[in-house]
Tab-separated table of N, CA and C in Angstrom:
chain	number	residue	atom	x	y	z
A	16	MET	N	0.841	-1.170	0.000
A	16	MET	CA	0.000	0.000	0.000
A	16	MET	C	0.891	1.240	0.000
A	17	LYS	N	0.664	2.132	-0.940
A	17	LYS	CA	1.421	3.373	-1.019
A	17	LYS	C	0.794	4.406	-0.085
A	18	GLN	N	1.628	5.033	0.710
A	18	GLN	CA	1.151	6.074	1.618
A	18	GLN	C	1.927	7.356	1.363
A	19	ASN	N	1.234	8.469	1.392
A	19	ASN	CA	1.875	9.772	1.285
A	19	ASN	C	1.973	10.387	2.661
A	20	VAL	N	3.095	11.006	2.935
A	20	VAL	CA	3.301	11.702	4.199
A	20	VAL	C	3.667	13.142	3.873
A	21	TYR	N	2.984	14.077	4.499
A	21	TYR	CA	3.261	15.497	4.309
A	21	TYR	C	3.656	16.100	5.644
A	22	PHE	N	4.661	16.938	5.635
A	22	PHE	CA	5.160	17.598	6.835
A	22	PHE	C	5.009	19.091	6.630
A	23	ILE	N	4.239	19.736	7.493
A	23	ILE	CA	4.005	21.173	7.386
A	23	ILE	C	4.815	21.862	8.466
A	24	SER	N	5.624	22.821	8.055
A	24	SER	CA	6.443	23.541	9.033
A	24	SER	C	6.434	25.032	8.719
A	25	GLY	N	6.807	25.808	9.694
A	25	GLY	CA	6.914	27.251	9.547
A	25	GLY	C	7.927	27.773	10.539
A	26	ILE	N	8.359	29.002	10.345
A	26	ILE	CA	9.442	29.515	11.173
A	26	ILE	C	8.979	30.421	12.304
A	27	ASP	N	7.682	30.579	12.489
A	27	ASP	CA	7.224	31.494	13.528
A	27	ASP	C	5.861	31.058	14.060
A	28	THR	N	5.546	31.524	15.242
A	28	THR	CA	4.213	31.348	15.802
A	28	THR	C	3.230	32.150	14.956
A	29	ASP	N	2.032	31.630	14.791
A	29	ASP	CA	0.987	32.270	13.983
A	29	ASP	C	1.351	32.381	12.504
A	30	ALA	N	2.168	31.457	12.020
A	30	ALA	CA	2.514	31.441	10.598
A	30	ALA	C	1.420	30.782	9.759
A	31	GLY	N	0.469	30.098	10.418
A	31	GLY	CA	-0.631	29.456	9.702
A	31	GLY	C	-0.479	27.953	9.539
A	32	LYS	N	0.434	27.350	10.275
A	32	LYS	CA	0.669	25.904	10.152
A	32	LYS	C	-0.562	25.091	10.525
A	33	SER	N	-1.180	25.424	11.649
A	33	SER	CA	-2.360	24.670	12.091
A	33	SER	C	-3.525	24.879	11.134
A	34	TYR	N	-3.706	26.100	10.662
A	34	TYR	CA	-4.769	26.384	9.701
A	34	TYR	C	-4.541	25.586	8.415
A	35	ALA	N	-3.320	25.606	7.899
A	35	ALA	CA	-3.007	24.874	6.670
A	35	ALA	C	-3.228	23.379	6.852
A	36	THR	N	-2.831	22.863	8.005
A	36	THR	CA	-3.017	21.443	8.300
A	36	THR	C	-4.498	21.079	8.294
A	37	GLY	N	-5.303	21.869	8.989
A	37	GLY	CA	-6.739	21.612	9.038
A	37	GLY	C	-7.397	21.719	7.677
A	38	PHE	N	-7.003	22.736	6.917
A	38	PHE	CA	-7.566	22.937	5.585
A	38	PHE	C	-7.263	21.742	4.679
A	39	LEU	N	-6.000	21.338	4.654
A	39	LEU	CA	-5.623	20.204	3.805
A	39	LEU	C	-6.308	18.918	4.243
A	40	ALA	N	-6.369	18.685	5.541
A	40	ALA	CA	-7.030	17.474	6.045
A	40	ALA	C	-8.495	17.449	5.636
A	41	ARG	N	-9.171	18.579	5.757
A	41	ARG	CA	-10.583	18.644	5.369
A	41	ARG	C	-10.751	18.378	3.878
A	42	GLU	N	-9.924	18.998	3.055
A	42	GLU	CA	-10.038	18.809	1.609
A	42	GLU	C	-9.755	17.362	1.207
A	43	TRP	N	-8.738	16.772	1.798
A	43	TRP	CA	-8.423	15.376	1.483
A	43	TRP	C	-9.522	14.440	1.975
A	44	ASN	N	-10.066	14.708	3.154
A	44	ASN	CA	-11.186	13.894	3.645
A	44	ASN	C	-12.381	14.010	2.712
A	45	ASN	N	-12.685	15.225	2.291
A	45	ASN	CA	-13.811	15.440	1.376
A	45	ASN	C	-13.593	14.742	0.037
A	46	ALA	N	-12.337	14.553	-0.336
A	46	ALA	CA	-12.008	13.864	-1.587
A	46	ALA	C	-11.972	12.347	-1.408
A	47	GLY	N	-12.310	11.888	-0.191
A	47	GLY	CA	-12.357	10.454	0.058
A	47	GLY	C	-11.034	9.829	0.460
A	48	LYS	N	-10.049	10.657	0.757
A	48	LYS	CA	-8.747	10.130	1.169
A	48	LYS	C	-8.703	9.982	2.679
A	49	ARG	N	-8.155	8.893	3.124
A	49	ARG	CA	-8.001	8.659	4.563
A	49	ARG	C	-6.914	9.595	5.086
A	50	THR	N	-7.267	10.397	6.067
A	50	THR	CA	-6.372	11.459	6.521
A	50	THR	C	-6.294	11.486	8.037
A	51	ILE	N	-5.093	11.627	8.556
A	51	ILE	CA	-4.907	11.880	9.986
A	51	ILE	C	-3.954	13.060	10.132
A	52	THR	N	-4.057	13.739	11.252
A	52	THR	CA	-3.109	14.811	11.554
A	52	THR	C	-2.462	14.520	12.898
A	53	GLN	N	-1.248	14.998	13.055
A	53	GLN	CA	-0.533	14.864	14.317
A	53	GLN	C	0.218	16.156	14.578
A	54	LYS	N	0.145	16.609	15.792
A	54	LYS	CA	0.954	17.751	16.209
A	54	LYS	C	1.887	17.214	17.281
A	55	LEU	N	3.100	16.900	16.873
A	55	LEU	CA	4.022	16.207	17.757
A	55	LEU	C	4.689	17.122	18.774
A	56	ILE	N	4.865	18.381	18.418
A	56	ILE	CA	5.570	19.307	19.309
A	56	ILE	C	4.833	20.637	19.330
A	57	GLN	N	4.686	21.191	20.522
A	57	GLN	CA	4.151	22.540	20.661
A	57	GLN	C	4.883	23.208	21.810
A	58	THR	N	5.412	24.378	21.559
A	58	THR	CA	6.118	25.105	22.609
A	58	THR	C	5.247	26.228	23.136
A	59	GLY	N	5.510	26.633	24.349
A	59	GLY	CA	4.798	27.752	24.940
A	59	GLY	C	3.379	27.452	25.362
A	60	ASN	N	2.997	26.192	25.374
A	60	ASN	CA	1.628	25.831	25.725
A	60	ASN	C	1.550	25.430	27.193
A	61	VAL	N	0.518	25.921	27.858
A	61	VAL	CA	0.236	25.507	29.230
A	61	VAL	C	-1.204	25.015	29.252
A	62	GLY	N	-1.386	23.733	29.534
A	62	GLY	CA	-2.743	23.196	29.587
A	62	GLY	C	-3.262	22.812	28.217
A	63	HIS	N	-4.492	23.213	27.925
A	63	HIS	CA	-5.196	22.836	26.698
A	63	HIS	C	-4.647	23.594	25.484
A	64	SER	N	-4.549	22.902	24.358
A	64	SER	CA	-4.052	23.507	23.123
A	64	SER	C	-5.202	23.987	22.245
A	65	GLU	N	-5.290	25.288	22.056
A	65	GLU	CA	-6.317	25.848	21.172
A	65	GLU	C	-6.054	25.473	19.718
A	66	ASP	N	-4.799	25.201	19.374
A	66	ASP	CA	-4.488	24.791	18.005
A	66	ASP	C	-5.228	23.515	17.628
A	67	ILE	N	-5.302	22.586	18.560
A	67	ILE	CA	-6.009	21.335	18.286
A	67	ILE	C	-7.483	21.620	18.018
A	68	ASP	N	-8.081	22.517	18.791
A	68	ASP	CA	-9.479	22.893	18.558
A	68	ASP	C	-9.667	23.473	17.162
A	69	SER	N	-8.736	24.325	16.717
A	69	SER	CA	-8.889	24.948	15.404
A	69	SER	C	-8.738	23.927	14.285
A	70	ILE	N	-7.869	22.945	14.465
A	70	ILE	CA	-7.713	21.904	13.446
A	70	ILE	C	-8.985	21.072	13.349
A	71	VAL	N	-9.508	20.632	14.483
A	71	VAL	CA	-10.725	19.820	14.481
A	71	VAL	C	-11.898	20.614	13.917
A	72	ALA	N	-12.015	21.884	14.290
A	72	ALA	CA	-13.113	22.710	13.786
A	72	ALA	C	-13.037	22.865	12.271
A	73	SER	N	-11.841	22.947	11.723
A	73	SER	CA	-11.720	23.119	10.277
A	73	SER	C	-12.109	21.857	9.517
A	74	TRP	N	-12.077	20.700	10.180
A	74	TRP	CA	-12.519	19.470	9.527
A	74	TRP	C	-14.016	19.488	9.279
A	75	VAL	N	-14.780	20.002	10.243
A	75	VAL	CA	-16.229	19.856	10.183
A	75	VAL	C	-16.944	21.096	9.676
A	76	CYS	N	-16.299	22.236	9.667
A	76	CYS	CA	-16.939	23.474	9.201
A	76	CYS	C	-16.605	23.693	7.736
A	77	ARG	N	-17.541	24.190	7.020
A	77	ARG	CA	-17.313	24.469	5.598
A	77	ARG	C	-17.605	25.897	5.320
């Protein structure tokens, strides 16, 4: 089985990495592609990550 892996990176906070990740995941899901996202590292976070909320919200909102 062929699998594609995409790595999204940026050089600053608020560069749009989480938004881009959510957007791409939603588009690929809508196209019938099996899609997962992972945020392996986050700096400066204490407690709950709002980035995760924005990624999940972008999957279901159109």
